[in-house]
Coordinates of C-alpha atoms in Angstrom, one line a residue:
Chain A
X1 CA 47.1 -32.7 1.0
X2 CA 44.8 -31.0 -1.5
X3 CA 44.1 -27.3 -1.4
X4 CA 40.7 -27.2 0.1
X5 CA 41.0 -23.6 -0.5
X6 CA 38.2 -21.4 -1.6
X7 CA 36.1 -23.7 -3.4
X8 CA 32.4 -23.4 -2.4
X9 CA 31.2 -26.4 -0.2
X10 CA 28.4 -28.2 -1.2
X11 CA 26.0 -30.1 1.3
X12 CA 23.9 -32.9 0.6
X13 CA 20.4 -33.1 2.0
X14 CA 17.9 -36.2 1.4
X15 CA 14.4 -35.4 1.8
X16 CA 11.5 -37.6 3.0
X17 CA 10.9 -39.1 -0.5
X18 CA 14.4 -39.8 -0.8
X19 CA 15.8 -37.1 -3.4
X20 CA 19.0 -35.7 -2.8
X21 CA 19.8 -32.1 -3.1
X22 CA 23.1 -30.5 -3.1
X23 CA 23.3 -27.0 -2.0
X24 CA 26.2 -24.4 -1.3
X25 CA 27.0 -24.5 2.0
X26 CA 26.0 -20.8 2.8
X27 CA 22.5 -21.7 1.9
X28 CA 22.5 -24.7 4.0
X29 CA 23.6 -22.5 6.9
X30 CA 20.5 -20.3 6.2
X31 CA 18.8 -23.4 7.9
X32 CA 19.0 -22.6 11.5
X33 CA 19.0 -26.5 12.4
X34 CA 21.6 -27.4 10.2
X35 CA 23.7 -24.9 11.0
X36 CA 23.7 -25.3 14.8
X37 CA 24.5 -29.2 13.8
X38 CA 27.4 -28.2 12.1
X39 CA 28.8 -25.9 14.8
X40 CA 28.5 -28.7 17.1
X41 CA 30.2 -31.5 14.7
X42 CA 32.2 -29.7 12.1
X43 CA 33.7 -32.9 10.6
X44 CA 30.2 -34.1 9.5
X45 CA 30.0 -31.8 6.6
X46 CA 30.8 -34.6 4.2
X47 CA 27.6 -36.8 5.2
X48 CA 24.4 -36.7 4.0
X49 CA 22.0 -34.9 6.4
X50 CA 18.5 -36.5 6.2
X51 CA 15.6 -34.7 6.5
X52 CA 12.6 -36.9 7.0
X53 CA 10.0 -34.4 7.8
X54 CA 10.5 -32.3 4.3
X55 CA 9.4 -33.0 1.2
X56 CA 11.3 -32.2 -2.1
X57 CA 8.6 -30.0 -3.4
X58 CA 8.7 -27.8 -0.2
X59 CA 12.8 -28.2 -0.1
X60 CA 13.3 -27.1 -3.6
X61 CA 10.9 -23.9 -2.9
X62 CA 12.9 -23.5 0.2
X63 CA 16.4 -23.5 -1.5
X64 CA 15.1 -21.0 -4.1
X65 CA 13.8 -18.5 -1.4
X66 CA 16.9 -18.9 0.5
X67 CA 19.0 -18.3 -2.8
X68 CA 17.5 -15.2 -3.6
X69 CA 17.3 -13.7 -0.4
X70 CA 21.0 -14.1 0.1
X71 CA 21.6 -12.4 -3.3
X72 CA 19.5 -9.7 -2.2
X73 CA 21.3 -9.4 0.9
X74 CA 24.5 -9.2 -0.9
X75 CA 23.6 -6.3 -2.9
X76 CA 23.5 -2.6 -0.9
X77 CA 20.6 -1.8 1.0
X78 CA 18.1 0.4 -0.8
X79 CA 14.5 1.3 -0.9
X80 CA 14.3 -0.3 -4.4
X81 CA 15.9 -3.5 -2.9
X82 CA 13.6 -3.5 0.0
X83 CA 10.7 -2.8 -3.0
X84 CA 12.1 -6.2 -5.1
X85 CA 12.3 -8.2 -2.0
X86 CA 8.6 -7.5 -1.2
X87 CA 7.6 -8.1 -4.6
X88 CA 9.6 -11.4 -4.6
X89 CA 8.0 -12.7 -1.1
X90 CA 4.7 -11.8 -2.8
X91 CA 5.1 -13.7 -5.8
X92 CA 6.7 -16.4 -3.9
X93 CA 3.3 -16.9 -2.0
X94 CA 0.8 -15.9 -4.4
X95 CA 0.6 -19.2 -6.5
X96 CA 0.6 -21.3 -3.7
X97 CA -2.7 -23.1 -2.6
X98 CA -3.2 -23.2 1.1
X99 CA -1.9 -26.9 1.8
X100 CA 1.2 -25.9 0.2
X101 CA 1.7 -22.6 2.5
X102 CA 0.9 -24.9 5.4
X103 CA 3.9 -27.7 4.5
X104 CA 6.2 -24.7 3.9
X105 CA 5.5 -23.7 7.0
X106 CA 6.3 -27.0 9.1
X107 CA 9.2 -27.2 7.1
X108 CA 10.6 -23.9 7.8
X109 CA 9.7 -24.5 11.3
X110 CA 11.8 -27.7 11.4
X111 CA 14.5 -26.4 9.7
X112 CA 14.4 -23.0 11.9
X113 CA 14.5 -20.4 8.9
X114 CA 13.3 -17.5 10.9
X115 CA 12.8 -15.1 8.3
X116 CA 10.9 -17.6 5.8
X117 CA 8.7 -18.7 8.7
X118 CA 7.5 -14.9 9.7
X119 CA 6.8 -14.3 6.2
X120 CA 4.9 -17.6 5.7
X121 CA 3.2 -16.7 8.8
X122 CA 2.0 -13.4 7.8
X123 CA 0.9 -14.7 4.8
X124 CA -1.3 -17.3 6.0
X125 CA -2.7 -14.6 8.1
X126 CA -3.6 -12.4 5.3
X127 CA -5.4 -15.1 3.6
X128 CA -7.7 -15.7 6.9
X129 CA -7.6 -12.4 7.8
X130 CA -11.6 -10.8 8.4
X131 CA -13.1 -14.3 6.9
X132 CA -15.7 -15.9 8.3
X133 CA -15.7 -18.9 10.8
X134 CA -16.6 -21.3 8.1
X135 CA -13.7 -20.1 5.8
X136 CA -11.2 -20.4 8.7
X137 CA -12.5 -23.8 9.4
X138 CA -12.3 -25.0 5.9
X139 CA -9.2 -23.6 5.1
X140 CA -7.5 -25.3 8.1
X141 CA -9.6 -28.5 7.4
X142 CA -11.4 -28.2 11.2
X143 CA -14.5 -29.8 12.3
X144 CA -16.5 -27.5 14.7
X145 CA -16.6 -29.7 17.9
X146 CA -19.0 -27.6 19.9
X147 CA -22.5 -28.6 20.7
X148 CA -25.2 -26.3 20.0
X149 CA -25.3 -25.5 23.6
X150 CA -21.8 -24.7 24.1
X151 CA -21.5 -22.6 21.1
X152 CA -24.4 -20.4 22.3
X153 CA -22.8 -20.2 25.6
X154 CA -19.7 -18.8 24.3
X155 CA -21.5 -16.5 21.9
X156 CA -23.2 -14.9 25.1
X157 CA -20.2 -14.8 26.8
X158 CA -18.6 -12.9 23.9
X159 CA -21.4 -10.6 23.7
X160 CA -22.3 -9.8 27.3
X161 CA -19.6 -10.9 29.6
X162 CA -16.4 -8.8 28.5
X163 CA -15.2 -6.4 26.1
X164 CA -11.8 -6.5 24.4
X165 CA -9.1 -3.2 25.0
X166 CA -7.0 -2.2 22.3
X167 CA -3.7 -3.0 23.8
X168 CA -1.6 0.4 25.3
X169 CA 2.0 0.4 24.5
X170 CA 3.8 -1.5 26.9
Chain B
X1 CA 12.8 -44.3 7.2
X2 CA 13.7 -42.5 10.6
X3 CA 17.3 -42.1 12.0
X4 CA 15.7 -43.0 15.3
X5 CA 15.8 -46.4 14.5
X6 CA 19.5 -46.9 13.6
X7 CA 21.1 -49.6 14.8
X8 CA 23.4 -48.4 18.0
X9 CA 27.1 -49.1 16.8
X10 CA 29.5 -51.5 19.0
X11 CA 30.6 -49.6 22.0
X12 CA 34.1 -49.5 20.9
X13 CA 33.6 -47.8 18.1
X14 CA 32.9 -43.9 18.4
X15 CA 29.4 -43.4 16.6
X16 CA 30.2 -40.3 14.1
X17 CA 27.4 -37.7 15.2
X18 CA 24.2 -38.2 13.9
X19 CA 21.1 -36.2 13.4
X20 CA 19.5 -37.7 16.3
X21 CA 22.0 -36.5 18.6
X22 CA 21.0 -32.7 17.7
X23 CA 17.3 -33.9 18.2
X24 CA 17.8 -34.6 21.5
X25 CA 19.0 -31.5 22.6
X26 CA 16.4 -29.3 20.3
X27 CA 13.5 -31.6 20.8
X28 CA 11.2 -29.2 18.5
X29 CA 12.1 -31.4 15.3
X30 CA 11.9 -34.6 17.5
X31 CA 8.1 -34.0 18.1
X32 CA 7.8 -33.2 14.5
X33 CA 9.4 -36.5 13.4
X34 CA 7.1 -38.6 16.3
X35 CA 4.2 -36.9 14.6
X36 CA 5.4 -37.8 11.1
X37 CA 6.0 -41.4 12.5
X38 CA 2.5 -41.7 13.9
X39 CA 0.8 -40.5 11.0
X40 CA 2.9 -42.7 8.9
X41 CA 1.9 -45.6 11.0
X42 CA -1.8 -44.6 10.7
X43 CA -1.3 -44.3 6.7
X44 CA 0.3 -47.8 6.1
X45 CA -2.8 -49.4 7.9
X46 CA -4.7 -47.9 4.4
X47 CA -3.8 -50.7 2.0
X48 CA -4.2 -48.4 -1.0
X49 CA -1.6 -45.7 -0.1
X50 CA 1.8 -46.5 -1.2
X51 CA 3.7 -43.4 -0.5
X52 CA 4.0 -40.9 2.6
X53 CA 3.0 -37.6 0.8
X54 CA -0.5 -38.5 -0.5
X55 CA -1.8 -39.4 3.2
X56 CA -0.5 -36.3 4.7
X57 CA -2.9 -34.4 2.4
X58 CA -6.0 -35.9 4.2
X59 CA -5.1 -35.7 7.3
X60 CA -6.3 -32.5 9.7
X61 CA -3.5 -30.4 9.0
X62 CA -3.6 -28.1 12.0
X63 CA -3.2 -31.0 14.3
X64 CA 0.1 -30.7 12.7
X65 CA 0.7 -27.3 13.2
X66 CA 2.0 -26.8 16.7
X67 CA 0.0 -24.2 19.3
X68 CA 3.3 -21.8 18.9
X69 CA 2.8 -21.5 15.1
X70 CA -0.6 -21.4 15.4
X71 CA -0.3 -18.5 18.1
X72 CA 2.1 -16.6 15.8
X73 CA -0.6 -17.0 12.9
X74 CA -3.3 -15.7 15.1
X75 CA -1.2 -13.1 16.8
X76 CA -1.2 -11.2 13.3
X77 CA -5.3 -11.1 12.8
X78 CA -7.0 -8.1 13.8
X79 CA -8.5 -7.7 17.3
X80 CA -11.8 -7.8 15.6
X81 CA -11.4 -11.3 14.4
X82 CA -10.9 -12.6 18.4
X83 CA -14.3 -13.2 19.3
X84 CA -15.3 -15.2 15.7
X85 CA -11.7 -17.2 16.0
X86 CA -12.9 -18.6 19.4
X87 CA -16.4 -20.0 17.4
X88 CA -13.9 -21.8 15.2
X89 CA -13.4 -25.0 17.4
X90 CA -12.6 -25.5 21.1
X91 CA -8.7 -25.7 20.4
X92 CA -8.7 -22.3 19.1
X93 CA -11.1 -20.9 21.8
X94 CA -7.8 -21.9 24.1
X95 CA -5.3 -20.6 21.6
X96 CA -7.2 -17.2 20.8
X97 CA -7.8 -17.1 24.6
X98 CA -4.2 -17.1 25.6
X99 CA -3.5 -13.9 23.5
X100 CA -5.8 -11.7 25.2
X101 CA -3.9 -9.4 27.5
X102 CA -6.6 -6.8 28.1
X103 CA -10.0 -6.8 28.9
X104 CA -13.2 -4.8 30.6
X105 CA -15.3 -7.2 32.0
X106 CA -19.0 -6.5 32.3
X107 CA -20.6 -9.4 34.1
X108 CA -19.2 -10.1 37.6
X109 CA -20.4 -14.1 37.4
X110 CA -17.9 -14.3 34.5
X111 CA -15.2 -13.5 36.9
X112 CA -16.4 -15.4 39.9
X113 CA -17.3 -18.6 37.9
X114 CA -13.9 -19.0 37.0
X115 CA -14.9 -18.7 33.0
X116 CA -12.6 -15.7 32.9
X117 CA -9.5 -17.1 33.8
X118 CA -10.3 -20.4 32.0
X119 CA -10.7 -18.5 28.5
X120 CA -8.1 -15.7 29.1
X121 CA -5.3 -17.2 31.2
X122 CA -2.7 -14.7 30.5
X123 CA -4.5 -11.3 31.5
X124 CA -2.4 -8.4 32.6
X125 CA -4.7 -5.5 32.3
X126 CA -8.0 -5.8 33.7
X127 CA -11.0 -3.3 33.9
X128 CA -13.8 -4.2 36.7
X129 CA -15.4 -1.0 36.6
X130 CA -18.6 -1.6 34.9
X131 CA -18.7 -5.2 36.2
X132 CA -19.0 -3.9 39.5
X133 CA -22.0 -2.6 38.6
X134 CA -25.3 -4.4 38.6
X135 CA -27.4 -3.2 35.8
X136 CA -30.5 -4.8 34.5
X137 CA -29.8 -5.5 30.9
X138 CA -33.1 -4.7 29.1
X139 CA -33.5 -1.5 30.2
X140 CA -32.8 1.4 27.6
X141 CA -31.5 4.1 30.1
X142 CA -27.9 4.4 29.9
X143 CA -26.2 6.8 32.7
X144 CA -22.7 7.5 32.2
X145 CA -20.0 9.8 34.0
X146 CA -16.7 9.8 32.6
X147 CA -15.8 5.6 32.6
X148 CA -18.6 4.5 34.5
X149 CA -21.7 3.3 32.4
X150 CA -24.5 1.7 33.4
X151 CA -28.2 1.0 32.4
X152 CA -31.1 1.6 34.9
X153 CA -34.6 0.8 34.8
X154 CA -37.1 3.5 34.7
X155 CA -37.9 3.4 38.7
X156 CA -34.5 4.6 40.0
X157 CA -35.1 6.3 43.1
X158 CA -35.6 9.9 43.5
X159 CA -32.5 10.9 45.6
X160 CA -30.4 9.7 42.9
X161 CA -28.5 7.1 44.9
X162 CA -28.2 5.3 41.6
X163 CA -24.9 4.2 41.9
X164 CA -24.9 3.2 45.5
X165 CA -28.1 1.2 44.9
X166 CA -26.4 -0.8 41.9
X167 CA -23.3 -1.5 43.2
X168 CA -22.4 -5.2 44.4
X169 CA -21.7 -5.2 47.7
X170 CA -18.3 -5.2 49.1
X171 CA -18.2 -8.9 50.1
X172 CA -19.0 -9.8 46.6
X173 CA -16.4 -7.7 44.9
X174 CA -13.8 -8.9 47.5
X175 CA -14.6 -12.7 46.3
X176 CA -14.4 -11.6 42.9
X177 CA -10.9 -10.0 43.6
X178 CA -10.1 -13.5 45.2
X179 CA -10.8 -15.1 41.9
X180 CA -8.9 -13.0 39.9
X181 CA -5.6 -12.8 42.2
X182 CA -5.4 -16.5 41.9
X183 CA -5.9 -16.7 38.3
X184 CA -3.8 -13.5 37.0
X185 CA -0.7 -13.4 38.8
X186 CA 1.0 -11.5 36.4
X187 CA -1.7 -8.5 36.4
X188 CA -0.4 -5.3 35.7
X189 CA -3.4 -3.1 35.7
X190 CA -6.5 -2.9 37.6
X191 CA -9.5 -0.8 37.5
X192 CA -12.4 -1.4 40.2
X193 CA -14.8 0.0 42.5
X194 CA -16.0 -0.8 46.2
X195 CA -13.4 -3.0 47.0
X196 CA -12.6 -3.3 50.3
X197 CA -9.1 -3.5 52.1
X198 CA -9.2 -7.3 52.3
X199 CA -9.9 -7.5 48.4
X200 CA -7.0 -5.5 47.9
X201 CA -4.6 -7.2 50.1
X202 CA -5.4 -10.8 48.3
X203 CA -4.4 -8.9 45.1
X204 CA -1.1 -7.3 46.5
X205 CA -0.1 -10.8 47.9
X206 CA -0.6 -12.8 44.7
X207 CA 0.0 -10.0 42.0
X208 CA 3.5 -8.9 42.7
X209 CA 3.7 -7.3 39.2
X210 CA 0.4 -4.8 39.9
X211 CA 2.2 -1.5 38.8
X212 CA -1.2 0.3 38.0
X213 CA -4.3 0.5 39.9
X214 CA -7.5 2.8 39.5
X215 CA -9.8 2.5 42.6
X216 CA -13.0 4.3 42.5
X217 CA -15.1 5.0 45.7
X218 CA -12.0 4.7 47.7
X219 CA -11.8 5.5 51.4
X220 CA -9.0 5.8 54.3
X221 CA -9.4 1.9 55.4
X222 CA -8.9 0.6 51.6
X223 CA -5.9 2.6 51.1
X224 CA -4.4 0.1 54.2
X225 CA -4.7 -2.5 51.4
X226 CA -3.3 -0.4 48.3
X227 CA 0.2 0.4 50.7
X228 CA 0.6 -3.6 50.3
X229 CA 1.0 -3.2 46.8
X230 CA 4.8 -2.5 47.0
X231 CA 5.3 -2.3 43.5
X232 CA 2.4 0.4 42.3
X233 CA 3.7 3.1 40.3
X234 CA 0.5 4.6 38.8
X235 CA -2.3 5.4 41.0
X236 CA -5.5 7.1 40.7
X237 CA -7.9 7.4 43.8
X238 CA -11.6 8.6 43.3
X239 CA -13.4 9.6 46.6
X240 CA -16.1 11.7 46.3
X241 CA -17.9 12.2 42.9
X242 CA -21.2 14.8 43.1
X243 CA -24.2 13.1 42.6
X244 CA -22.9 9.5 42.6
X245 CA -21.3 8.6 45.4
X246 CA -19.3 10.0 48.6
X247 CA -16.6 8.6 50.1
X248 CA -13.8 9.9 52.2
X249 CA -10.1 9.8 51.5
X250 CA -8.4 12.0 54.1
X251 CA -5.0 12.8 55.5
X252 CA -4.8 9.6 57.2
X253 CA -5.2 7.7 53.9
X254 CA -2.7 9.8 52.3
X255 CA -0.2 9.2 54.7
X256 CA -1.0 5.5 54.9
X257 CA -0.5 5.6 51.0
X258 CA 2.6 7.4 51.0
X259 CA 4.2 5.0 53.5
X260 CA 3.5 2.2 51.2
X261 CA 3.8 2.9 47.9
X262 CA 7.3 4.4 47.9
X263 CA 7.6 3.5 44.0
X264 CA 4.8 5.8 42.9
X265 CA 5.2 7.5 39.8
X266 CA 1.8 9.2 38.9
X267 CA -0.3 9.9 41.4
X268 CA -4.2 11.3 40.7
X269 CA -6.5 12.4 43.7
X270 CA -10.1 13.2 42.5
X271 CA -12.3 14.2 45.0
X272 CA -10.4 13.5 48.1
X273 CA -10.3 15.5 51.2
X274 CA -7.2 16.0 53.2
X275 CA -4.6 18.8 53.7
X276 CA -1.0 19.6 53.8
X277 CA 0.2 16.9 56.1
X278 CA -1.2 14.5 53.7
X279 CA 0.5 16.1 50.4
X280 CA 3.7 16.5 52.6
X281 CA 3.8 12.7 53.8
X282 CA 3.4 11.8 49.9
X283 CA 6.0 14.4 49.0
X284 CA 8.6 13.1 51.6
X285 CA 7.9 9.2 51.0
X286 CA 7.4 8.9 47.3
X287 CA 10.6 10.2 46.1
X288 CA 9.9 9.0 42.4
X289 CA 6.6 10.9 42.2
X290 CA 6.9 12.4 38.6
X291 CA 3.1 13.6 37.9
X292 CA 0.4 14.5 40.1
X293 CA -3.1 15.2 39.0
X294 CA -5.4 17.0 41.7
X295 CA -8.9 16.7 40.3
X296 CA -12.2 18.4 42.2
X297 CA -10.4 18.2 45.3
X298 CA -12.1 19.1 48.7
X299 CA -9.0 19.7 50.5
X300 CA -8.4 21.9 53.6
X301 CA -6.7 25.2 52.8
X302 CA -2.9 25.3 53.0
X303 CA -2.2 22.5 51.3
X304 CA -0.5 24.2 48.3
X305 CA 2.6 25.0 50.1
X306 CA 3.0 21.2 51.0
X307 CA 3.9 20.6 47.2
X308 CA 7.5 21.6 47.5
X309 CA 8.2 18.8 49.2
X310 CA 7.7 16.7 46.2
X311 CA 11.2 17.4 45.0
X312 CA 11.0 15.1 41.8
X313 CA 7.7 16.3 40.7
X314 CA 7.8 17.1 37.0
X315 CA 3.9 17.8 36.0
X316 CA 1.2 19.3 37.9
X317 CA -2.2 18.9 36.9
X318 CA -5.4 20.6 38.5
X319 CA -8.5 19.4 37.0
X320 CA -12.1 20.6 37.5
X321 CA -11.1 22.2 41.1
X322 CA -13.8 24.5 42.3
X323 CA -11.0 26.6 44.5
X324 CA -7.2 26.3 44.3
X325 CA -6.3 27.1 47.9
X326 CA -8.1 30.2 49.9
X327 CA -5.5 30.6 52.5
X328 CA -2.1 29.3 51.2
X329 CA 0.2 30.9 54.0
X330 CA 2.6 33.3 54.0
X331 CA 5.3 33.6 51.0
X332 CA 8.2 32.4 53.4
X333 CA 6.6 28.9 53.8
X334 CA 5.5 28.4 50.3
X335 CA 8.4 27.1 48.7
X336 CA 8.3 26.0 45.3
X337 CA 8.7 22.6 43.3
X338 CA 12.2 22.7 42.3
X339 CA 12.2 20.2 39.1
X340 CA 8.5 21.0 37.7
X341 CA 8.3 21.4 34.2
X342 CA 4.4 21.5 33.6
X343 CA 1.6 23.2 34.8
X344 CA -1.8 22.2 33.4
X345 CA -5.2 23.9 34.5
X346 CA -8.4 22.6 33.1
X347 CA -11.8 23.7 34.0
X348 CA -10.6 25.4 37.3
X349 CA -12.1 28.3 38.8
X350 CA -9.5 30.5 39.4
X351 CA -11.3 33.6 41.2
X352 CA -9.2 33.5 43.9
X353 CA -6.2 36.0 43.8
X354 CA -4.5 34.6 46.7
X355 CA -4.8 31.0 45.2
X356 CA -3.7 32.0 41.8
X357 CA -0.5 34.0 43.1
X358 CA 0.5 31.1 45.5
X359 CA 0.3 28.5 42.6
X360 CA 2.4 30.3 40.1
X361 CA 4.9 30.9 43.1
X362 CA 5.0 27.3 44.0
X363 CA 5.6 26.4 40.2
X364 CA 8.0 29.5 39.6
X365 CA 10.5 26.7 37.9
X366 CA 7.9 25.3 35.3
X367 CA 8.7 25.5 31.6
X368 CA 5.1 24.7 30.1
X369 CA 2.0 26.4 31.0
X370 CA -1.4 25.2 29.6
X371 CA -4.5 26.9 30.8
X372 CA -7.8 25.5 29.3
X373 CA -11.1 26.6 29.9
X374 CA -11.0 28.3 33.5
X375 CA -13.4 30.6 34.6
X376 CA -12.2 33.9 36.2
X377 CA -8.6 34.0 34.9
X378 CA -8.3 37.6 33.7
X379 CA -5.4 40.1 33.0
X380 CA -4.8 40.4 37.2
X381 CA -4.8 36.6 37.6
X382 CA -2.3 36.0 34.3
X383 CA -0.1 39.0 35.7
X384 CA 0.9 36.7 38.7
X385 CA 2.7 34.4 36.1
X386 CA 5.6 36.8 35.4
X387 CA 6.9 34.9 38.4
X388 CA 7.6 31.6 36.2
X389 CA 10.8 33.2 34.4
X390 CA 11.5 30.1 32.4
X391 CA 8.3 29.5 30.6
X392 CA 9.0 28.0 27.2
X393 CA 5.6 26.7 26.1
X394 CA 2.3 28.7 26.7
X395 CA -1.1 27.6 25.8
X396 CA -4.0 29.4 26.6
X397 CA -7.6 28.0 25.6
X398 CA -11.2 29.5 26.2
X399 CA -9.6 32.2 28.4
X400 CA -12.4 34.8 27.5
X401 CA -11.6 37.5 30.2
X402 CA -7.7 38.0 28.7
X403 CA -6.9 40.8 26.6
X404 CA -4.1 41.1 24.3
X405 CA -2.7 43.9 26.6
X406 CA -2.9 41.1 29.7
X407 CA -1.0 38.8 27.6
X408 CA 1.7 41.2 26.4
X409 CA 2.2 42.2 29.9
X410 CA 3.3 38.6 30.8
X411 CA 4.8 37.3 28.0
X412 CA 7.3 40.2 27.0
X413 CA 9.3 39.5 30.4
X414 CA 9.4 35.6 29.5
X415 CA 12.6 35.7 27.6
X416 CA 12.8 32.1 27.1
X417 CA 9.4 31.3 25.3
X418 CA 9.3 29.7 22.2
X419 CA 5.7 28.5 21.5
X420 CA 2.5 30.2 22.0
X421 CA -0.8 29.0 21.4
X422 CA -3.8 31.2 21.8
X423 CA -7.0 29.5 20.8
X424 CA -10.7 30.8 21.7
X425 CA -10.0 33.9 23.7
X426 CA -12.4 36.2 22.5
X427 CA -11.1 39.2 24.1
X428 CA -7.4 38.7 22.5
X429 CA -8.1 41.0 19.6
X430 CA -5.9 41.1 16.4
X431 CA -6.2 44.9 16.6
X432 CA -4.6 45.5 20.0
X433 CA -0.9 43.8 18.9
X434 CA 1.8 46.2 19.6
X435 CA 4.8 46.2 17.5
X436 CA 6.8 44.9 20.5
X437 CA 4.4 41.6 20.5
X438 CA 4.6 41.5 16.9
X439 CA 8.4 41.2 17.1
X440 CA 8.4 38.7 19.7
X441 CA 5.6 36.8 17.6
X442 CA 8.1 36.7 14.6
X443 CA 11.2 35.3 16.8
X444 CA 8.8 32.3 18.4
X445 CA 9.6 29.0 17.1
X446 CA 5.8 28.2 17.2
X447 CA 2.7 30.3 17.0
X448 CA -0.9 29.3 16.8
X449 CA -3.3 32.3 16.5
X450 CA -6.5 31.9 16.9
X451 CA -8.2 33.8 19.4
X452 CA -11.3 34.1 17.3
X453 CA -12.2 30.9 16.2
X454 CA -14.3 28.8 17.9
X455 CA -12.0 25.8 19.1
X456 CA -14.6 23.3 18.4
X457 CA -15.6 24.3 14.9
X458 CA -16.3 21.2 12.6
X459 CA -14.6 20.9 9.3
X460 CA -18.0 20.3 7.7
X461 CA -18.8 23.8 8.5
X462 CA -16.1 25.2 6.4
X463 CA -17.9 25.9 3.4
X464 CA -20.8 27.6 5.0
X465 CA -18.7 30.7 6.0
X466 CA -19.0 30.1 9.7
X467 CA -15.7 30.9 11.7
X468 CA -14.0 32.8 8.9
X469 CA -12.7 35.5 10.9
X470 CA -9.8 35.2 12.7
X471 CA -8.3 32.1 10.9
X472 CA -4.6 32.8 10.4
X473 CA -2.2 30.3 11.4
X474 CA 1.5 31.0 11.6
X475 CA 4.0 28.2 12.0
X476 CA 7.5 28.3 11.6
X477 CA 9.2 25.2 12.6

């Protein structure tokens, strides 16, 4: 039997558009969905994992993200590392348009990568923070489904019926 | 494309574990795939589309973002954006409403019609105080008294029973409470006025997690309803408010309360009557009581001695009391609160020597004493505090009758004193500081010494030269 010693194991992933990606096991284990699958089926690691809900564009970005973050984590924690992580995350999000951000969120949710998902959610929140109702609708591609009467009723409620309270620490 | 369409293998051959197995356990990704399949079938109806990806982009993407993801994004937005977000579309109204936990209701109909519960299904903190007041919206006279705010028209009655006239009738308040209790089973905090015991019983039955209650215009009968809230930990009762309304909370009510709410940790009694017996009942039944605030009390003399029954009491606050206890009884029956750590006196009339002496005896174990803006607090009164030997922290603000000599006489005997704050006490002069006092100051951990400064001096006045004298600020941390 051959010595399957410390060689880095590769996992093959197939995206929705039929591209195949080979990734190191460590990276694949960042995807909790895949990790759970392997925990329960340890013999399945030779097979190709189909990811019908993830495009190749998304997956390559996600793989890059996980690679970089694994590298960061391997180094000693310090404030300069934290700074670099922050800069990396900002750059990761900055160039992407709203559509690809949303696609990435769906992919990160599907693959269950908590840290990436939190970061992307925050990025989207930052993009729509304090923006107008119209802007938010355009961002998400939403239609206003209120009738004028309904909208007036909600506005009246918002104005007269209650007052928001800052949450106390619980 | 989907693995769900795999051909079932023959029953004799064990199927290798497949992606669909894990999907069936974790249905979240399954839902995504189902969505994707449905969308693909929609997409393939269009003869021009060849691949999956372009069609994805044309469809409303937030339909694909499941509620839980949108909620996570929305929860990171500032509170000021909640109302605008509710106008984006109906789905967002629902989602945004689910994130709101704490509200002040201003319009009673919003509650009674059920709109409140429909829009905000996850409320835990509800303030109904101003909602129980009927106020005409287009009048410009605003009456406020602490938390009560109401607009009134210019033809208010001359005997000033403004509030009583504007309060919603008890039956209506109870009906609203029923609606609230049914719709907010996880209610934790509630503020209201003019409820009856029936209304409160409804809340007590449905909202088992109710921990904090603030009840204005409370009386003995209503306390029967409160006693049904077994998990109550924080309670504030307002009985009488001069000029606004009068409502009787007596020993009867206090005893009922004590026997019902055994888990009370914080209690505030404002404008309440009662006497030794009521406080004793509370001390004996509410074994977890840690903080007691007595505000503008109308209690019978002799109540101070009952405080010693509160064996776990850590903080005692007296606010706006016109008298403390004019006949506290003989020393041997006074006792003291063994666990007491903090005594705060704010805006009280401390003119009776018997009162103040008895108060300090009951509080002889305190570690922290704060006296703020109290009348009649002169050197003789303060000298009674020497009995409190364990004081570590002393703050005196607005005690204009005290002199340096009087201060010195007491604090030199306090060997554990570490923090001293003296602000706006105009008869305490720096020129009167004796060497012994100066030595004491040098070993304190914290000293804030501004007896001459007006405590409300705004920073904008700094350049004008006002308040320039007496601005020393020693702090050694």
